[in-house]
Amino acid sequence: MSIVSEIKPLIVKELKNLYGMDFLEEDLTINTTKPEFEGDYTLVLFSFVKKIKKSPEQLGIEMGEALVKAHPDIFTAFNVIKGFLNLTVSDTYWFNFLQSHFSDSRFGHKPANGKKVIVEYSSPNTNKPLHLGHLRNNFLGWSVAQILKACGYDIIKSCIVNDRGIHICKSMIAWQLFANGATPQSTHTKGDHFVGEYYVKFNDAYKKQVEELVAGGMKKEEAEKDAPIMKRTQQMLFDWEAGKPEVMELWKKMNNWVYEGFDVTYKRIGSDFEKMYYESETYLPGKKFVDEGLKQGVFFKKEDGSVWIDLTDEGLDEKLVLRKDGTSVYITQDLGLAQQKYEDFNYDQSIYVIADEQNYHMKVLKLILQKLGKPYADGIFHLIYGMVELPSGRMKSREGTVVDADEMIEEMVDVARKKTEELGKVKDFTESELKELYDIIALGALKFFLLRVDPKKRMIFNPEESIDFHGFTGPFIQYTHARIKSILRKQSAVGSRQLAVNCLLKLEKSLIIALEQYPAIIEQAVAEHNPSVIAIYIFNLAKSFNTFYTEHSVMNAESEEKKQLRLQLSEMTAHVIASGMGLLGIRVPERM
RNA sequence: GGCCCGGUAGCUCAGCUGAAUAGAGCACAAACCUUCUAAGUUUGGGGUCAUUGGUUUGAAUCCAAUCCGGGUCACCA
């Protein structure tokens, strides 16, 4: 139990004792005391003033005296400034806390709670390689899954691969037209990049044809439909749906190239999935919903045979769920997939990591399932994240103006190597140890960069400014961890006996206070589905340790007792850093 | 146009379930390595919290309106 949740009932009880009034724990505002004031935690008094009819000062003094008297094991002192009651928590309390947790590498984790959550993330298209936006999605999804796991949830990570459709056919047509039988092997190109090149080639050719038609006097809209390459693509989609063997063969061949490429990238960034869904297998079953919805009267059929749902009561529009030709649309597929997932896993909650451009779509999806009375509908949660943009605007695969994921990672590895070589601290590392270290640092920097901001906010990435290794960054925290490990290596075992140290120094105490908050931070991150909460916390913890580190020596402490205390502090800080970074999918090195 | 999201230091962002003088990082200026890793630490300048009004003992935070930016409202996915 955290100190704050331990203190709250005590305060409620004292308020009752002193004034005979009942307050709820939720009504209490308790913050860490600002550094410029004396104390550890602060109770804000204003909210009681009205009911109790005493001045904040008097109220604070009475409460302070009562709390210190009733709980001398927790509170040792207090002061009241304006409407704030600053409470000093006893050093003994902090010693006991440190004592019982410093060696626990799973501090802050919770036991299994029996709830099952499926987290869908990544969800790539098989016509182009992953870019920076996909990385944000992948890191977010993986991290949220990991954070939920730490809180005791049973997690299934899933991925829906958009492996069919007109966009896939575009790459296929372009390959037929321009490749002359070239393959990833023959061109020594990573499979996903290879296919992505043809997607760009398609769009170049298409654009050119449209321009020519427009120059010949055709209207733009018409030209876009009439361009020969587009007509061929539509024919191919039709052939694909009919299962034409040579089209299916090409489709499989090119998708496999892409999967080979994706596998390499996923492995590199640490994305993994318990369950893969493929749109080519799930795009049809959604149609069952249409009959069901019609029978229930949730859907209605228009004269042309198309099927709709009326959401005007909810402030939305009418939404199409089945085309007049009987083929399914995007939302139909998603209805089918939601059902499929529930049948497969019987989940309590289903999280979708999808960019904010699909907010409306996800709202509609959930609403339809609710109207259909599906038991799993309320458990659907859209984890919204903002798009990653360039200073010049949105990234567009079609136009090739994207920051490629693989290239980005390679650049970060390069920077990591250069910086490491400049500093020359790991000259005794083997080649493979160095390679691993560069990977740890490069991906640490990249993941931290993308996870440290609130997922909901869109972010602008400037490729000209490479990601920093100083300040609020992954490497800064990794470095702090390596420093601590360097100290701990000098000591065979950290003693765990009760220490007779009589007082905590300011920097020691603020470190302990920070460590104590870790479990509450994880809870907050879960509640908000927000890894940036962890990133910010771990950064502040690392900063706090660094300040402590420069001010006080561990190995040459004033006394043996102090040395042991600081070793425990160091060990616990290392554990929390490693644990918190682990929740972000970031590894921490022993040395760097 | 309807709906949704955002606007905080030169830049990137915290703070947004109201609470003490609005915080970090980067950049800029300076100081600190015979002492546990200087990828570090310390100090400094830098703000009309988009604007206006309202609620409140108290507003960056809540409410309303306005301005600016983005998304979405497809028989695309």
XYZ file of C-alpha atoms (C1' of nucleotides) in Angstrom:
669
model
C 0.000 0.000 0.000
C 1.297 3.398 -0.881
C 2.032 6.030 1.703
C -0.659 8.319 0.336
C -3.373 5.693 0.531
C -2.122 4.846 4.010
C -2.325 8.440 5.178
C -5.753 9.228 3.778
C -7.858 7.111 6.140
C -5.875 8.479 9.078
C -6.795 11.998 8.089
C -10.433 11.094 7.574
C -10.425 9.548 11.027
C -8.876 12.606 12.663
C -11.357 14.892 10.957
C -14.094 12.750 12.439
C -12.474 12.716 15.885
C -11.838 16.430 16.025
C -14.884 17.846 14.289
C -17.350 14.993 14.132
C -17.617 15.310 10.386
C -17.395 12.670 7.710
C -15.208 13.212 4.694
C -14.422 10.855 1.870
C -10.896 9.894 0.964
C -11.591 11.163 -2.540
C -12.178 14.628 -1.084
C -8.638 14.840 0.223
C -5.921 16.465 -1.839
C -2.500 15.203 -0.863
C 0.562 16.219 -2.852
C 4.262 15.841 -2.373
C 5.506 18.915 -0.573
C 7.167 21.472 -2.804
C 10.927 21.538 -2.279
C 10.931 25.086 -0.931
C 8.858 24.025 2.084
C 9.628 21.769 5.007
C 7.868 18.394 4.862
C 7.231 15.353 2.657
C 3.523 15.292 1.913
C 1.034 18.137 2.008
C -2.641 18.164 2.791
C -4.580 20.967 1.140
C -6.935 22.397 3.763
C -9.158 24.798 1.853
C -11.819 22.246 1.034
C -12.609 21.669 4.750
C -12.667 25.297 5.757
C -16.214 25.914 4.651
C -17.719 22.906 6.403
C -15.697 23.108 9.589
C -15.816 26.879 9.881
C -12.319 27.421 11.128
C -9.447 29.323 9.613
C -7.132 27.145 7.519
C -4.270 27.950 9.890
C -6.133 26.825 12.976
C -7.483 23.775 11.230
C -4.002 22.856 10.031
C -2.452 23.196 13.463
C -5.132 21.115 15.124
C -4.921 18.419 12.481
C -1.126 18.422 12.525
C -0.960 18.060 16.283
C -3.525 15.284 16.280
C -1.839 13.331 13.510
C 1.614 13.529 15.038
C 0.254 12.514 18.400
C -1.821 9.621 17.129
C 0.740 8.240 14.677
C 4.250 9.008 15.877
C 5.487 6.034 13.850
C 4.465 7.809 10.637
C 4.527 11.539 11.295
C 7.298 13.310 13.137
C 6.588 16.941 12.423
C 4.273 19.363 10.677
C 3.951 22.981 9.733
C 1.131 25.048 8.366
C 1.629 27.661 5.710
C -1.447 29.431 4.432
C -3.916 26.653 3.729
C -1.393 23.874 3.502
C -0.537 21.320 6.146
C 2.950 20.024 5.468
C 3.634 16.680 7.098
C 7.022 15.165 7.687
C 7.076 11.399 7.464
C 9.382 9.658 9.885
C 12.716 8.359 8.687
C 11.864 5.048 10.278
C 8.940 4.695 7.950
C 11.191 5.225 4.932
C 13.866 2.878 6.296
C 11.300 0.146 6.710
C 10.020 0.708 3.232
C 13.483 0.551 1.691
C 14.361 -2.449 3.791
C 11.447 -4.507 2.579
C 11.619 -3.662 -1.129
C 15.144 -2.787 -2.214
C 16.012 -6.236 -3.511
C 12.677 -6.853 -5.196
C 13.082 -6.639 -8.967
C 9.305 -7.033 -9.364
C 8.422 -4.157 -7.056
C 5.236 -2.496 -8.283
C 3.942 -5.569 -10.133
C 0.618 -7.048 -9.134
C -0.620 -10.641 -8.968
C -2.899 -12.035 -11.668
C -6.434 -10.654 -11.538
C -8.080 -13.118 -13.905
C -9.079 -10.474 -16.430
C -8.315 -11.108 -20.059
C -7.421 -8.292 -22.417
C -6.640 -8.502 -26.114
C -4.464 -5.724 -27.475
C -4.495 -5.237 -31.225
C -1.652 -3.176 -32.563
C 0.718 -2.706 -35.498
C -1.792 -3.825 -38.134
C 0.287 -3.160 -41.242
C -0.641 -3.060 -44.911
C 1.338 -5.480 -47.032
C 2.100 -2.989 -49.762
C 4.808 -0.945 -48.106
C 7.439 -1.062 -45.366
C 6.866 0.304 -41.884
C 7.504 3.971 -41.216
C 7.888 6.149 -38.142
C 4.128 6.278 -37.578
C 3.983 2.490 -37.442
C 6.792 2.552 -34.922
C 4.763 4.773 -32.633
C 1.883 2.333 -32.949
C 4.075 -0.717 -32.327
C 5.879 0.751 -29.337
C 2.627 1.991 -27.847
C 0.771 -1.269 -28.271
C 3.581 -3.396 -26.962
C 4.148 -1.093 -23.997
C 0.499 -0.862 -23.026
C 0.277 -4.645 -23.170
C 3.326 -4.899 -20.939
C 1.977 -2.366 -18.457
C -1.314 -4.243 -18.246
C 0.605 -7.457 -17.678
C 2.447 -5.849 -14.793
C -0.939 -5.023 -13.303
C -2.013 -8.632 -13.415
C -4.000 -8.775 -16.642
C -3.835 -11.766 -18.919
C -2.771 -10.297 -22.253
C -3.144 -11.484 -25.807
C -1.325 -9.367 -28.349
C -2.919 -9.518 -31.757
C -2.372 -8.063 -35.173
C -4.697 -7.695 -38.125
C -2.775 -7.754 -41.375
C -4.375 -5.780 -44.168
C -3.232 -8.198 -46.814
C -5.858 -7.684 -49.504
C -7.602 -4.905 -51.342
C -6.993 -2.394 -54.035
C -3.786 -1.035 -52.512
C -2.215 -4.474 -52.531
C -3.182 -4.928 -56.168
C -1.447 -1.672 -57.017
C 1.949 -3.052 -56.003
C 1.179 -6.267 -57.841
C 0.276 -4.515 -61.089
C 3.340 -2.308 -60.912
C 5.517 -5.351 -60.375
C 4.000 -7.056 -63.406
C 4.550 -3.974 -65.520
C 7.949 -2.760 -64.415
C 9.897 -5.458 -62.619
C 10.969 -7.757 -65.444
C 10.877 -10.603 -62.977
C 13.089 -8.888 -60.404
C 12.861 -10.229 -56.834
C 14.151 -9.126 -53.442
C 16.855 -11.762 -53.797
C 17.935 -10.650 -57.269
C 18.089 -7.011 -56.203
C 19.362 -7.612 -52.670
C 16.481 -5.641 -51.273
C 14.542 -6.279 -48.087
C 11.201 -7.772 -49.148
C 8.894 -5.101 -47.725
C 11.011 -2.327 -49.209
C 11.066 -4.110 -52.532
C 7.283 -4.292 -52.694
C 6.977 -0.739 -51.397
C 9.038 0.492 -54.338
C 6.448 -0.888 -56.711
C 3.671 0.781 -54.781
C 5.417 4.097 -55.353
C 6.027 3.159 -59.017
C 2.347 2.468 -59.445
C 1.444 5.887 -58.158
C 4.019 7.586 -60.351
C 2.687 5.845 -63.441
C -0.899 6.449 -62.416
C -0.312 10.127 -61.849
C 1.348 10.420 -65.231
C -1.529 8.689 -67.009
C -4.089 10.885 -65.305
C -2.143 13.982 -66.303
C -1.999 12.811 -69.897
C -5.726 12.158 -69.995
C -6.461 15.532 -68.469
C -4.163 17.161 -71.020
C -6.211 15.368 -73.672
C -9.332 17.131 -72.415
C -10.761 14.674 -69.903
C -12.040 15.791 -66.535
C -9.798 14.898 -63.624
C -12.348 12.739 -61.843
C -13.048 10.802 -64.976
C -9.376 10.437 -65.786
C -8.735 9.003 -62.337
C -11.241 6.267 -63.034
C -10.293 5.804 -66.645
C -6.505 5.561 -66.407
C -5.533 2.210 -67.939
C -3.324 1.194 -65.027
C -6.186 1.781 -62.604
C -8.542 -0.249 -64.723
C -6.072 -3.115 -64.744
C -5.784 -2.852 -60.968
C -9.514 -3.033 -60.491
C -9.676 -6.030 -62.784
C -6.983 -7.662 -60.690
C -8.948 -7.070 -57.502
C -11.939 -8.676 -59.171
C -9.801 -11.631 -60.273
C -8.398 -11.933 -56.769
C -11.851 -12.131 -55.265
C -12.722 -14.749 -57.876
C -9.646 -16.687 -56.837
C -7.950 -16.642 -60.225
C -4.908 -18.910 -59.788
C -2.166 -16.759 -61.343
C -3.333 -13.716 -59.390
C -3.468 -15.677 -56.161
C 0.001 -16.989 -56.837
C 1.449 -13.536 -57.403
C -0.391 -12.223 -54.354
C 1.029 -14.951 -52.145
C 4.503 -14.495 -53.548
C 4.584 -10.746 -52.988
C 2.968 -10.899 -49.568
C 5.552 -13.438 -48.493
C 8.305 -11.074 -49.542
C 6.707 -8.444 -47.352
C 6.320 -10.812 -44.399
C 9.981 -11.772 -44.618
C 10.825 -8.092 -44.391
C 8.384 -7.424 -41.570
C 9.732 -10.345 -39.568
C 13.169 -8.772 -39.559
C 11.821 -5.396 -38.453
C 9.480 -6.818 -35.820
C 12.271 -8.874 -34.350
C 14.500 -5.843 -34.235
C 11.978 -3.604 -32.480
C 10.632 -6.324 -30.223
C 7.074 -6.488 -31.519
C 5.459 -9.868 -31.074
C 1.982 -11.307 -31.311
C 0.134 -14.252 -29.880
C -2.436 -14.136 -32.651
C -2.281 -12.980 -36.245
C -5.457 -12.192 -38.145
C -5.444 -11.732 -41.891
C -7.972 -9.577 -43.604
C -8.105 -12.031 -46.491
C -9.588 -14.494 -44.022
C -11.780 -12.143 -41.993
C -13.280 -9.836 -44.611
C -16.180 -12.140 -45.435
C -17.572 -13.394 -42.090
C -18.726 -9.907 -41.112
C -21.648 -10.354 -43.485
C -23.352 -12.655 -40.972
C -23.865 -9.556 -38.870
C -25.918 -8.012 -41.568
C -28.616 -10.687 -41.412
C -28.551 -10.590 -37.654
C -28.888 -6.827 -37.604
C -31.716 -6.866 -40.123
C -33.624 -9.454 -38.100
C -33.176 -7.409 -34.933
C -34.263 -4.308 -36.768
C -31.010 -2.582 -35.927
C -30.135 -2.344 -39.633
C -32.438 -1.468 -42.482
C -32.333 -2.122 -46.203
C -32.648 0.603 -48.787
C -34.412 0.163 -52.090
C -31.203 -0.504 -53.991
C -30.424 -3.388 -51.645
C -27.709 -1.657 -49.614
C -27.886 -2.082 -45.849
C -27.568 0.767 -43.350
C -27.701 1.637 -39.696
C -29.283 4.846 -38.488
C -27.152 6.504 -35.855
C -28.765 9.926 -35.999
C -30.140 9.452 -32.481
C -26.554 9.276 -31.260
C -25.694 12.479 -33.053
C -23.996 10.603 -35.864
C -25.096 9.835 -39.417
C -26.530 6.916 -41.266
C -23.779 4.447 -41.886
C -23.497 1.891 -44.644
C -22.773 -1.665 -43.524
C -23.226 -3.560 -46.794
C -22.944 -2.382 -50.385
C -25.788 -2.814 -52.814
C -23.772 -5.482 -54.639
C -23.631 -7.446 -51.397
C -19.925 -6.895 -50.716
C -18.758 -5.837 -47.309
C -17.232 -2.515 -46.367
C -14.544 -1.767 -43.828
C -16.896 -1.587 -40.857
C -18.485 -4.917 -41.768
C -15.130 -6.592 -41.633
C -14.402 -5.057 -38.263
C -17.703 -6.297 -36.872
C -16.738 -9.785 -37.966
C -13.279 -9.494 -36.511
C -14.559 -8.281 -33.135
C -16.816 -11.318 -32.973
C -14.009 -13.617 -34.064
C -11.717 -12.289 -31.359
C -14.383 -12.811 -28.731
C -14.997 -16.369 -29.853
C -11.271 -17.044 -29.848
C -10.421 -15.511 -26.488
C -13.559 -14.583 -24.542
C -11.952 -11.310 -23.544
C -12.995 -8.812 -20.865
C -11.530 -5.926 -22.752
C -10.441 -5.452 -26.351
C -8.005 -2.631 -26.998
C -7.406 -1.260 -30.485
C -4.270 0.785 -30.994
C -5.331 2.898 -33.940
C -4.533 6.448 -35.030
C -6.917 9.286 -34.265
C -8.028 9.618 -37.872
C -10.239 6.610 -37.182
C -11.963 7.995 -34.089
C -15.304 8.203 -35.833
C -15.013 4.739 -37.280
C -14.201 3.192 -33.904
C -17.037 5.038 -32.245
C -19.418 3.633 -34.833
C -18.014 0.130 -34.465
C -18.585 0.076 -30.729
C -22.007 1.633 -31.065
C -23.190 -0.921 -33.604
C -22.017 -3.808 -31.438
C -23.811 -2.277 -28.475
C -26.990 -1.912 -30.467
C -26.708 -5.521 -31.532
C -26.532 -6.401 -27.850
C -23.140 -8.066 -28.037
C -21.822 -8.943 -24.586
C -18.315 -7.825 -25.491
C -19.289 -4.433 -26.917
C -18.662 -2.417 -23.767
C -15.193 -3.902 -23.481
C -14.073 -2.346 -26.724
C -11.578 0.417 -26.142
C -9.989 2.555 -28.811
C -6.511 3.541 -27.723
C -6.129 6.712 -29.711
C -2.773 8.013 -30.780
C -1.857 11.035 -32.828
C -0.062 10.775 -36.126
C 3.633 11.396 -36.476
C 4.136 14.249 -38.884
C 7.094 15.875 -40.563
C 7.681 19.610 -40.456
C 6.367 19.589 -44.027
C 3.141 17.842 -42.988
C 1.817 14.310 -43.077
C 3.908 11.434 -44.292
C 2.587 9.876 -47.474
C 3.673 6.435 -48.573
C 2.257 7.034 -52.031
C 4.590 9.932 -52.511
C 7.522 8.316 -50.780
C 7.739 11.135 -48.213
C 8.030 8.912 -45.197
C 10.642 8.340 -42.542
C 11.329 4.664 -43.063
C 11.459 2.572 -39.899
C 14.452 0.448 -40.872
C 16.449 3.451 -42.030
C 15.567 5.351 -38.892
C 16.813 2.507 -36.727
C 20.038 2.221 -38.705
C 20.671 5.931 -38.339
C 20.161 5.717 -34.598
C 22.568 2.783 -34.421
C 25.113 4.863 -36.305
C 24.768 7.734 -33.878
C 25.026 5.347 -30.938
C 28.219 3.867 -32.357
C 29.825 7.250 -33.016
C 29.011 8.611 -29.567
C 30.188 5.443 -27.862
C 33.448 5.474 -29.793
C 34.018 9.143 -28.977
C 33.597 8.487 -25.282
C 35.784 5.377 -25.400
C 34.455 3.796 -22.222
C 33.860 0.286 -23.499
C 37.056 -0.472 -25.345
C 37.191 -3.933 -23.789
C 33.830 -4.960 -25.289
C 33.796 -7.726 -27.868
C 32.400 -7.083 -31.316
C 29.080 -8.722 -30.475
C 28.846 -6.950 -27.131
C 29.320 -3.649 -28.918
C 26.696 -4.522 -31.490
C 24.248 -5.334 -28.739
C 25.062 -2.127 -26.871
C 24.471 0.008 -29.976
C 21.125 -1.701 -30.466
C 20.135 -1.149 -26.860
C 21.025 2.534 -27.013
C 19.624 3.215 -30.475
C 16.289 1.554 -29.841
C 16.203 2.983 -26.341
C 16.533 6.475 -27.759
C 13.924 5.872 -30.440
C 11.372 4.152 -28.244
C 11.724 6.685 -25.484
C 11.366 9.517 -27.964
C 8.076 8.119 -29.248
C 6.689 6.995 -25.904
C 7.530 9.975 -23.748
C 4.695 12.116 -25.090
C 1.014 11.629 -24.454
C -0.216 9.124 -27.078
C -3.254 11.233 -27.877
C -1.147 14.132 -29.085
C 0.150 14.233 -32.576
C 3.837 14.795 -32.788
C 6.127 16.479 -35.228
C 9.390 14.768 -36.004
C 12.137 16.729 -37.616
C 14.520 14.344 -39.431
C 17.133 17.084 -39.634
C 17.524 17.054 -35.874
C 18.583 13.574 -34.905
C 17.207 12.213 -31.670
C 19.240 13.429 -28.725
C 21.097 11.306 -26.182
C 21.071 13.966 -23.465
C 18.417 15.142 -21.073
C 14.916 13.722 -21.322
C 15.966 10.690 -23.360
C 16.362 6.935 -23.185
C 20.175 6.939 -23.163
C 20.218 9.365 -20.222
C 18.275 6.841 -18.182
C 20.276 3.902 -19.514
C 23.422 5.731 -18.508
C 22.122 6.242 -14.990
C 21.429 2.533 -14.773
C 24.914 1.661 -16.007
C 26.426 3.974 -13.414
C 24.527 2.311 -10.604
C 25.501 -1.119 -11.844
C 29.104 0.003 -11.829
C 28.799 0.766 -8.126
C 27.010 -2.454 -7.342
C 29.692 -4.498 -9.101
C 32.152 -3.213 -6.552
C 30.110 -4.737 -3.775
C 29.536 -8.484 -3.721
C 26.227 -8.347 -1.856
C 24.136 -5.546 -0.487
C 23.470 -6.106 3.191
C 19.859 -6.397 4.172
C 20.088 -5.985 7.913
C 18.166 -3.290 9.716
C 20.205 -0.140 9.686
C 20.766 2.032 12.703
C 21.144 5.203 10.700
C 19.462 7.979 12.583
C 18.693 10.407 9.869
C 18.141 10.603 6.151
C 19.772 13.334 4.153
C 17.572 15.382 1.893
C 18.698 13.788 -1.365
C 18.487 10.300 0.108
C 14.964 10.910 1.250
C 13.729 12.386 -2.003
C 15.033 9.294 -3.795
C 13.152 6.987 -1.445
C 10.009 9.047 -1.805
C 10.288 8.777 -5.580
C 10.833 5.013 -5.426
C 7.829 4.589 -3.187
C 5.607 6.136 -5.841
C 6.405 3.586 -8.551
C 3.434 1.254 -7.951
C 1.049 4.195 -8.001
C 2.616 5.358 -11.264
C 2.001 1.970 -12.873
C -1.613 2.141 -11.773
C -1.953 5.571 -13.299
C -0.395 4.388 -16.556
C -2.898 1.527 -16.712
C -5.853 3.745 -15.922
C -4.855 6.181 -18.640
C -3.491 3.581 -21.069
C -0.540 5.878 -21.215
C 3.130 4.796 -21.199
C 4.345 8.395 -21.116
C 3.408 8.461 -17.427
C 6.082 5.812 -16.866
C 8.602 7.541 -19.122
C 8.276 10.841 -17.279
C 8.469 9.159 -13.902
C 11.563 7.117 -14.739
C 13.284 10.192 -16.111
C 12.624 12.101 -12.894
C 13.829 9.156 -10.859
C 17.052 8.962 -12.863
C 17.537 12.691 -12.488
C 16.993 12.409 -8.772
C 19.566 9.634 -8.557
C 22.113 11.599 -10.544
C 21.783 14.570 -8.232
C 22.220 12.276 -5.247
C 25.151 10.571 -6.939
C 27.144 13.748 -7.513
C 26.488 15.021 -4.017
C 27.103 11.883 -1.960
C 29.521 9.018 -2.362
C 28.197 5.502 -1.956
C 31.391 3.505 -1.627
C 33.170 6.193 0.382
C 30.232 7.079 2.562
C 30.697 8.752 5.950
C 30.058 5.484 7.756
C 29.511 1.813 7.070
C 25.829 2.276 7.926
C 25.462 5.047 5.374
C 27.245 2.968 2.808
C 24.790 0.126 3.270
C 21.853 2.481 3.121
C 23.083 4.018 -0.107
C 23.807 0.631 -1.596
C 20.230 -0.363 -0.911
C 19.022 2.888 -2.412
C 21.176 2.317 -5.474
C 20.042 -1.245 -5.927
C 16.402 -0.335 -5.652
C 16.788 2.566 -8.073
C 18.429 0.221 -10.582
C 15.566 -2.231 -10.215
C 12.901 0.400 -10.730
C 14.708 1.905 -13.706
C 15.104 -1.510 -15.321
C 11.507 -2.393 -14.553
C 10.036 0.871 -15.781
C 12.110 0.886 -18.937
C 11.065 -2.726 -19.428
C 7.461 -1.602 -19.426
C 8.389 0.711 -22.296
C 10.124 -2.099 -24.143
C 13.544 -0.561 -23.529
C 16.517 -2.554 -22.335
C 19.116 -1.107 -19.974
C 22.819 -1.947 -20.247
C 25.143 -3.013 -17.437
C 27.837 -0.772 -18.863
C 27.933 1.934 -21.486
C -21.076 23.453 -42.314
C -21.908 19.241 -38.148
C -18.959 16.399 -34.772
C -14.030 15.256 -32.445
C -8.999 16.682 -30.883
C -5.343 20.327 -29.940
C -3.147 25.783 -28.843
C 1.693 26.398 -22.118
C 9.348 29.457 -22.723
C 12.880 30.355 -29.283
C 11.964 24.625 -30.182
C 9.944 19.663 -28.176
C 6.791 18.682 -24.281
C 4.839 17.960 -18.544
C 1.108 19.988 -15.574
C -5.535 19.708 -17.348
C -10.280 14.754 -11.757
C -9.062 23.191 -9.455
C -4.607 24.863 -4.716
C 1.664 27.609 -2.540
C 6.018 31.962 -6.890
C 3.345 27.525 -13.953
C 7.751 22.968 -14.572
C 11.334 19.686 -17.580
C 14.551 18.771 -21.794
C 16.911 21.026 -26.014
C 19.190 25.581 -27.507
C 21.952 29.898 -25.311
C 25.602 31.962 -21.168
C 28.804 30.345 -17.193
C 30.921 26.869 -13.292
C 32.368 21.620 -11.863
C 36.384 15.568 -13.662
C 43.940 13.630 -8.818
C 37.456 11.224 -5.547
C 31.866 5.315 -7.188
C 31.243 6.202 -15.505
C 31.195 14.262 -17.266
C 25.989 10.117 -22.193
C 26.642 13.563 -15.649
C 25.887 17.831 -12.016
C 25.080 23.095 -10.593
C 23.732 28.278 -11.735
C 21.509 32.039 -15.011
C 18.303 34.610 -18.531
C 13.744 33.203 -21.052
C 5.972 32.977 -20.069
C -0.245 37.854 -21.869
C -0.671 29.319 -20.158
C -4.447 31.565 -28.043
C -8.350 35.680 -26.823
C -12.607 37.417 -24.020
C -16.150 36.685 -20.385
C -18.124 33.525 -16.371
C -18.090 29.988 -11.866
C -14.893 29.799 -7.295
C -11.785 31.522 -1.152
C -8.564 29.996 -5.361
C -8.473 28.808 -12.750
C -3.205 26.874 -17.303
C -6.892 23.338 -15.262
C -14.096 23.802 -14.978
C -18.157 26.480 -18.237
C -19.483 29.714 -22.601
C -18.160 32.393 -26.888
C -14.408 33.727 -30.408
C -9.696 33.032 -33.197
C -5.990 29.616 -35.137
C -4.306 24.452 -36.471
C -5.530 19.264 -37.418
C -8.865 15.121 -38.124
C -13.465 13.233 -39.667
C -18.403 13.284 -41.755
C -16.780 7.546 -48.740
C -20.981 2.046 -51.731
C -11.800 3.939 -49.664
C -9.272 1.116 -45.878
